Amino acid sequence: EAGVVQSPRYKIIEKKQPVAFWCNPISGHNTLYWYLQNLGQGPELLIRYENEEAVDDSQLPKDRFSAERLKGVDSTLKIQPAELGDSAVYLCASSLAGGSNEQFFGPGTRLTVL
Amino acid sequence: LAKTTQPISMDSYEGQEVNITCSHNNIATNDYITWYQQFPSQGPRFIIQGYKTKVTNEVASLFIPADRKSSTLSLPRVSLSDTAVYYCLVGDLPPRNTGKLIFGQGTTLQVKP
């Protein structure tokens, strides 16, 4: 069974440029998460989707970050414009609904903003 | 969600049993304890989850005392490949907890030859 797929794995951009990350969750997983992980820290939730609906985006900096999951499967996270402080690893995870706190994480996209 | 406290780092040698303890004094009645493992350049991976007493799977054991204010992840006979960061998380299960997991800094385990 394929795991969570993310692309690109690495991205280097200059500040003020836009950037987008793509995630394909495990087939059948209705819940999708985007996390941000800074060096030496644990992941922090940015947004959670139940199918197409963003049910928790309280931690998403909405002035520059946006996300979508139009058909309830793949998702895209966008930053526009990027700032130096956005350099981090962006992780996507998916899970089945209910019964366990097991989330399946992708390998992440390492973003470097110069 | 209950806050957790765990050691920042631990060292061990190959073949030893490693026990990582996590404190969660404010754990709520409905909260479960979940442990994740993260290797460099990879996303976290679920290891084990429990509510009370002892849970064992093919990878690890989780010991939870009766008061549930702490828990211990036990890794038997570690190898170099067990070098990773281990996160302890406490929270209710979906759908009640809305799936939100709060990761702390985790414990960096270094296994030496």
PDB file of C-alpha atoms in Angstrom, chain A residues 9 33 35 37 40-43 45 48 56 58-59 91 98-103 105-107, chain B residues 34 36 38 41-44 46 49 87 91-95 97-101 103-105:
ATOM      1  CA  ARG A   9      10.789  17.050  -1.353  1.00  0.00           C
ATOM      2  CA  TYR A  33      -3.526  17.354   7.930  1.00  0.00           C
ATOM      3  CA  TYR A  35       1.860  20.376   9.770  1.00  0.00           C
ATOM      4  CA  GLN A  37       8.001  21.458  11.697  1.00  0.00           C
ATOM      5  CA  GLY A  40      14.505  20.691  16.683  1.00  0.00           C
ATOM      6  CA  GLN A  41      10.777  20.991  17.357  1.00  0.00           C
ATOM      7  CA  GLY A  42       7.812  18.719  17.030  1.00  0.00           C
ATOM      8  CA  PRO A  43       5.269  19.164  14.232  1.00  0.00           C
ATOM      9  CA  LEU A  45      -0.787  21.553  13.066  1.00  0.00           C
ATOM     10  CA  ARG A  48      -7.096  19.735   9.158  1.00  0.00           C
ATOM     11  CA  ASP A  56      -9.608  23.295  11.901  1.00  0.00           C
ATOM     12  CA  SER A  58      -7.064  28.103  13.570  1.00  0.00           C
ATOM     13  CA  GLN A  59      -3.265  27.837  13.368  1.00  0.00           C
ATOM     14  CA  LEU A  91       4.418  17.655   6.592  1.00  0.00           C
ATOM     15  CA  GLY A  98     -12.215   7.591  14.599  1.00  0.00           C
ATOM     16  CA  GLY A  99     -10.833   5.058  17.005  1.00  0.00           C
ATOM     17  CA  SER A 100      -7.135   5.847  17.003  1.00  0.00           C
ATOM     18  CA  ASN A 101      -4.652   8.680  17.089  1.00  0.00           C
ATOM     19  CA  GLU A 102      -2.647   6.998  14.370  1.00  0.00           C
ATOM     20  CA  GLN A 103      -1.819   9.447  11.632  1.00  0.00           C
ATOM     21  CA  PHE A 105       2.809  11.100   7.679  1.00  0.00           C
ATOM     22  CA  GLY A 106       4.482  11.805   4.386  1.00  0.00           C
ATOM     23  CA  PRO A 107       8.222  12.548   4.126  1.00  0.00           C
TER      24      PRO A 107
ATOM     25  CA  THR B  34       0.265   7.775  21.965  1.00  0.00           C
ATOM     26  CA  TYR B  36       5.469   8.429  17.661  1.00  0.00           C
ATOM     27  CA  GLN B  38      10.682  10.195  13.822  1.00  0.00           C
ATOM     28  CA  SER B  41      14.229  13.570   6.939  1.00  0.00           C
ATOM     29  CA  GLN B  42      11.075  11.521   7.528  1.00  0.00           C
ATOM     30  CA  GLY B  43       7.657  12.218   8.953  1.00  0.00           C
ATOM     31  CA  PRO B  44       6.701  10.829  12.361  1.00  0.00           C
ATOM     32  CA  PHE B  46       3.009   5.831  14.971  1.00  0.00           C
ATOM     33  CA  GLN B  49      -1.143   3.729  21.830  1.00  0.00           C
ATOM     34  CA  TYR B  87       7.273  11.866  20.913  1.00  0.00           C
ATOM     35  CA  GLY B  91      -5.368  13.281  23.940  1.00  0.00           C
ATOM     36  CA  ASP B  92      -8.798  11.917  23.292  1.00  0.00           C
ATOM     37  CA  LEU B  93      -9.478   9.830  20.213  1.00  0.00           C
ATOM     38  CA  PRO B  94     -11.190  11.008  17.061  1.00  0.00           C
ATOM     39  CA  PRO B  95     -13.816  12.112  16.499  1.00  0.00           C
ATOM     40  CA  ASN B  97     -10.484  15.117  19.847  1.00  0.00           C
ATOM     41  CA  THR B  98     -10.950  16.352  16.265  1.00  0.00           C
ATOM     42  CA  GLY B  99      -7.714  14.580  15.384  1.00  0.00           C
ATOM     43  CA  LYS B 100      -5.511  17.335  16.765  1.00  0.00           C
ATOM     44  CA  LEU B 101      -2.196  15.998  18.033  1.00  0.00           C
ATOM     45  CA  PHE B 103       3.772  17.234  19.669  1.00  0.00           C
ATOM     46  CA  GLY B 104       6.317  18.489  22.194  1.00  0.00           C
ATOM     47  CA  GLN B 105      10.059  18.560  21.616  1.00  0.00           C
TER      48      GLN B 105
END
